[in-house]
Tab-separated table of C-alpha atoms in Angstrom:
chain	number	residue	atom	x	y	z
A	1	GLY	CA	82.384	159.325	150.808
A	2	ALA	CA	84.337	162.220	151.768
A	3	GLY	CA	86.779	161.731	148.926
A	4	VAL	CA	87.545	159.499	145.689
A	5	SER	CA	88.439	155.814	147.079
A	6	GLN	CA	90.561	153.439	144.925
A	7	SER	CA	91.068	149.571	145.600
A	8	PRO	CA	93.423	147.900	145.765
A	9	SER	CA	96.014	150.667	146.548
A	10	ASN	CA	98.365	148.095	145.552
A	11	LYS	CA	98.378	144.918	142.807
A	12	VAL	CA	101.043	142.932	141.837
A	13	THR	CA	100.108	140.267	138.890
A	14	GLU	CA	101.827	138.016	136.667
A	15	LYS	CA	102.070	138.752	132.795
A	16	GLY	CA	99.070	137.410	131.138
A	17	LYS	CA	96.872	137.585	133.900
A	18	ASP	CA	93.553	139.931	133.826
A	19	VAL	CA	93.213	142.713	136.604
A	20	GLU	CA	90.187	144.683	137.711
A	21	LEU	CA	90.753	148.089	139.242
A	22	ARG	CA	88.077	150.127	140.865
A	23	CYS	CA	87.017	153.499	141.485
A	24	ASP	CA	84.298	154.922	144.001
A	25	PRO	CA	83.948	158.556	142.992
A	26	ILE	CA	82.577	161.225	145.059
A	27	SER	CA	78.877	160.901	145.764
A	28	GLY	CA	77.173	163.021	143.243
A	29	HIS	CA	79.815	163.611	141.127
A	30	THR	CA	78.649	162.966	137.539
A	31	ALA	CA	81.793	162.723	135.756
A	32	LEU	CA	84.873	160.325	136.101
A	33	TYR	CA	88.311	159.824	134.606
A	34	TRP	CA	90.822	157.481	134.541
A	35	TYR	CA	94.343	158.602	134.124
A	36	ARG	CA	97.801	156.383	134.609
A	37	GLN	CA	101.260	157.566	135.460
A	38	SER	CA	103.978	155.618	134.176
A	39	LEU	CA	107.464	155.694	135.633
A	40	GLY	CA	108.933	159.139	134.956
A	41	GLN	CA	105.944	159.874	132.975
A	42	GLY	CA	103.283	162.429	133.195
A	43	LEU	CA	100.038	161.635	133.709
A	44	GLU	CA	98.187	160.035	130.357
A	45	PHE	CA	94.354	160.177	129.973
A	46	LEU	CA	92.616	156.933	129.576
A	47	ILE	CA	88.931	157.379	129.651
A	48	TYR	CA	86.283	159.607	130.625
A	49	PHE	CA	82.484	159.178	131.929
A	50	GLN	CA	79.930	162.055	131.821
A	51	GLY	CA	76.563	160.829	133.325
A	52	ASN	CA	74.619	158.553	130.611
A	53	SER	CA	76.588	160.131	127.708
A	54	ALA	CA	78.770	157.415	125.966
A	55	PRO	CA	82.536	157.471	127.230
A	56	ASP	CA	85.036	158.910	125.600
A	57	LYS	CA	87.650	155.934	125.105
A	58	SER	CA	90.082	157.779	122.770
A	59	GLY	CA	92.900	157.298	125.639
A	60	LEU	CA	92.661	153.687	126.098
A	61	PRO	CA	96.096	152.117	124.681
A	62	SER	CA	94.821	148.882	123.580
A	63	ASP	CA	91.647	146.825	123.307
A	64	ARG	CA	93.074	144.858	126.261
A	65	PHE	CA	91.768	147.888	128.346
A	66	SER	CA	88.417	148.410	128.986
A	67	ALA	CA	86.094	150.400	131.805
A	68	GLU	CA	82.732	150.667	132.753
A	69	ARG	CA	80.431	153.171	135.398
A	70	THR	CA	77.472	151.141	136.754
A	71	GLY	CA	74.673	153.360	137.631
A	72	GLY	CA	76.531	156.443	137.073
A	73	SER	CA	78.657	156.009	140.112
A	74	VAL	CA	81.630	153.217	140.751
A	75	SER	CA	83.796	152.528	138.007
A	76	THR	CA	85.962	149.181	137.167
A	77	LEU	CA	88.808	149.579	134.976
A	78	THR	CA	89.967	146.138	133.579
A	79	ILE	CA	93.024	145.357	132.030
A	80	GLN	CA	93.264	141.858	130.167
A	81	ARG	CA	96.145	140.011	129.413
A	82	THR	CA	98.518	142.318	131.639
A	83	GLN	CA	101.830	143.321	129.930
A	84	GLN	CA	104.750	144.725	131.845
A	85	GLU	CA	104.420	147.917	130.176
A	86	ASP	CA	101.083	148.029	131.653
A	87	SER	CA	102.773	148.702	135.134
A	88	ALA	CA	102.018	151.868	136.474
A	89	VAL	CA	100.118	153.800	139.039
A	90	TYR	CA	96.069	154.081	137.761
A	91	LEU	CA	94.424	157.315	138.922
A	92	CYS	CA	90.626	157.841	139.054
A	93	ALA	CA	89.108	161.339	139.308
A	94	SER	CA	85.791	162.985	139.677
A	95	ILE	CA	84.196	166.056	139.057
A	96	GLY	CA	81.325	167.620	140.464
A	97	THR	CA	79.830	171.192	140.189
A	98	GLY	CA	80.550	174.413	142.004
A	99	GLY	CA	84.039	174.716	139.690
A	100	ARG	CA	86.349	173.041	142.490
A	101	GLY	CA	87.966	170.831	139.810
A	102	TYR	CA	89.048	167.373	139.790
A	103	THR	CA	89.260	165.411	142.814
A	104	PHE	CA	91.801	162.573	142.282
A	105	GLY	CA	91.908	159.217	144.323
A	106	SER	CA	95.230	157.900	145.697
A	107	GLY	CA	95.578	155.398	142.585
A	108	THR	CA	96.304	151.771	142.181
A	109	ARG	CA	99.844	150.953	141.728
A	110	LEU	CA	99.774	147.985	139.471
A	111	THR	CA	102.896	145.984	138.859
A	112	VAL	CA	103.221	143.239	136.196
A	113	VAL	CA	105.983	140.657	136.532
B	1	ALA	CA	95.517	170.047	120.085
B	2	GLN	CA	97.043	171.045	123.417
B	3	SER	CA	100.206	170.317	125.113
B	4	VAL	CA	102.017	171.407	128.370
B	5	THR	CA	105.935	171.724	129.012
B	6	GLN	CA	107.141	171.845	132.467
B	7	LEU	CA	110.557	173.465	131.694
B	8	ASP	CA	112.694	171.891	134.738
B	9	SER	CA	112.143	168.210	135.568
B	10	HIS	CA	113.872	169.016	139.186
B	11	VAL	CA	114.018	172.083	141.160
B	12	SER	CA	115.905	172.289	144.400
B	13	VAL	CA	115.838	175.306	146.919
B	14	SER	CA	116.499	175.697	150.611
B	15	GLU	CA	113.637	176.640	153.190
B	16	GLY	CA	112.743	179.829	153.410
B	17	THR	CA	114.014	181.045	149.283
B	18	PRO	CA	111.094	181.525	146.835
B	19	VAL	CA	110.240	178.908	144.525
B	20	LEU	CA	109.514	179.086	140.744
B	21	LEU	CA	108.202	176.075	138.716
B	22	ARG	CA	107.803	176.746	135.108
B	23	CYS	CA	105.201	175.732	132.875
B	24	ASN	CA	104.289	176.416	129.147
B	25	TYR	CA	101.194	175.728	127.491
B	26	SER	CA	99.818	175.331	123.971
B	27	SER	CA	95.865	175.105	123.193
B	28	SER	CA	93.523	175.909	120.640
B	29	TYR	CA	91.044	177.224	122.710
B	30	SER	CA	90.734	179.492	125.868
B	31	PRO	CA	92.107	177.280	128.500
B	32	SER	CA	91.591	176.568	132.083
B	33	LEU	CA	95.190	175.990	133.684
B	34	PHE	CA	95.736	173.909	136.930
B	35	TRP	CA	98.785	173.155	139.109
B	36	TYR	CA	98.261	169.890	140.792
B	37	VAL	CA	100.804	168.648	143.855
B	38	GLN	CA	101.534	165.129	144.604
B	39	HIS	CA	103.215	164.128	147.877
B	40	PRO	CA	104.662	160.417	148.405
B	41	ASN	CA	102.239	157.851	148.286
B	42	LYS	CA	99.502	160.462	148.273
B	43	GLY	CA	96.479	161.657	145.940
B	44	LEU	CA	96.942	164.587	143.428
B	45	GLN	CA	95.539	167.692	145.217
B	46	LEU	CA	94.586	171.107	143.398
B	47	LEU	CA	96.814	173.471	144.294
B	48	LEU	CA	95.042	176.213	141.906
B	49	LYS	CA	93.344	176.820	138.886
B	50	TYR	CA	93.045	179.442	136.582
B	51	THR	CA	89.231	179.849	134.290
B	52	SER	CA	89.681	182.975	132.569
B	53	ALA	CA	89.222	185.028	135.663
B	54	ALA	CA	91.984	186.963	137.146
B	55	THR	CA	95.326	186.366	135.692
B	56	LEU	CA	97.030	186.297	138.992
B	57	VAL	CA	95.662	183.151	140.924
B	58	LYS	CA	96.182	182.296	144.595
B	59	GLY	CA	96.116	179.004	145.678
B	60	ILE	CA	96.782	176.904	149.125
B	61	ASN	CA	99.449	176.698	151.122
B	62	GLY	CA	101.184	180.003	149.928
B	63	PHE	CA	101.208	179.215	146.247
B	64	GLU	CA	100.288	181.437	143.509
B	65	ALA	CA	100.366	181.435	139.602
B	66	GLU	CA	100.259	183.885	136.911
B	67	PHE	CA	98.402	183.548	133.550
B	68	LYS	CA	100.361	185.067	130.822
B	69	LYS	CA	98.661	184.940	127.297
B	70	SER	CA	101.615	186.540	125.530
B	71	GLU	CA	104.163	184.130	126.620
B	72	THR	CA	101.651	181.062	126.931
B	73	SER	CA	102.998	180.705	130.624
B	74	PHE	CA	101.510	179.878	133.754
B	75	HIS	CA	104.286	179.416	136.502
B	76	LEU	CA	103.864	178.586	139.817
B	77	THR	CA	105.671	180.430	142.254
B	78	LYS	CA	105.652	180.643	146.497
B	79	PRO	CA	107.555	183.527	148.215
B	80	SER	CA	109.207	181.186	150.782
B	81	ALA	CA	109.572	177.166	150.574
B	82	HIS	CA	108.979	174.886	153.556
B	83	MET	CA	110.251	171.733	153.774
B	84	SER	CA	106.275	170.404	153.454
B	85	ASP	CA	106.501	171.841	149.930
B	86	ALA	CA	108.752	169.020	148.901
B	87	ALA	CA	106.820	167.015	146.428
B	88	GLU	CA	106.149	166.553	142.634
B	89	TYR	CA	104.151	169.185	140.777
B	90	PHE	CA	102.180	168.905	137.819
B	91	CYS	CA	100.738	171.440	135.372
B	92	VAL	CA	97.598	170.779	133.349
B	93	VAL	CA	95.633	172.375	130.668
B	94	SER	CA	92.191	171.427	129.945
B	95	ASP	CA	90.614	172.456	126.675
B	96	ALA	CA	87.470	173.317	128.105
B	97	GLY	CA	86.934	176.834	130.111
B	98	GLY	CA	84.860	178.091	132.513
B	99	THR	CA	83.245	175.618	134.841
B	100	SER	CA	83.104	173.088	132.289
B	101	TYR	CA	86.055	170.576	132.237
B	102	GLY	CA	87.282	168.948	129.318
B	103	LYS	CA	90.313	166.491	128.945
B	104	LEU	CA	93.081	167.348	130.870
B	105	THR	CA	96.695	167.046	129.653
B	106	PHE	CA	99.371	166.875	132.021
B	107	GLY	CA	103.037	168.164	132.198
B	108	GLN	CA	105.972	165.408	132.882
B	109	GLY	CA	106.038	166.995	136.240
B	110	THR	CA	108.427	168.886	138.448
B	111	ILE	CA	110.170	167.413	141.549
B	112	LEU	CA	110.545	170.038	143.864
B	113	THR	CA	113.297	169.512	146.682
B	114	VAL	CA	113.485	171.467	149.662
B	115	HIS	CA	116.813	171.538	151.567
B	116	PRO	CA	117.133	172.945	155.617
């Protein structure tokens, strides 16, 4: 597609439930990042996929968070047993060649009640 | 380790007056630096980037930023603010230079308000 697509755009879930957030990067982009933006905070790095290399998971805040990227394209971020502090906007970004920088999706706003 | 400090959480200007959004960084490497803008309910949009070429970088919508290594600064400026510039702005540093992009570290953001 023309841009990075994220779904759903909004998600309200009950504490303790699992959620899945999806990211469709720009076709052909080999690198994909997940970030989150909590209220009043800057963007926080979560995880980075680059081609077939092992992902950089150093930003995941706990073992309740996991992500996968299937076929080098679509990525899913899963949060198990959600907590209220998980409420944030989760942003996906992809990058290709040509030095144009990252392209961000519009994000998924997650609210845990 | 790298970090970014945006010195003002809020900046308010009148339409037609200059804009200055301040950013200081620290990095162990020759950094790449970016400014992103986020309008309400929109995704992040790249304004401009510095990757060890010219120190004065021109971006979209009339914005520019100057990389000053001696001051470890990368302030964003615009000569004349427009109402449509009202948004949140993020200064970002990457630990990889050139055209390879590493992990990004974001500043806390500066909310720009433009008054008529």
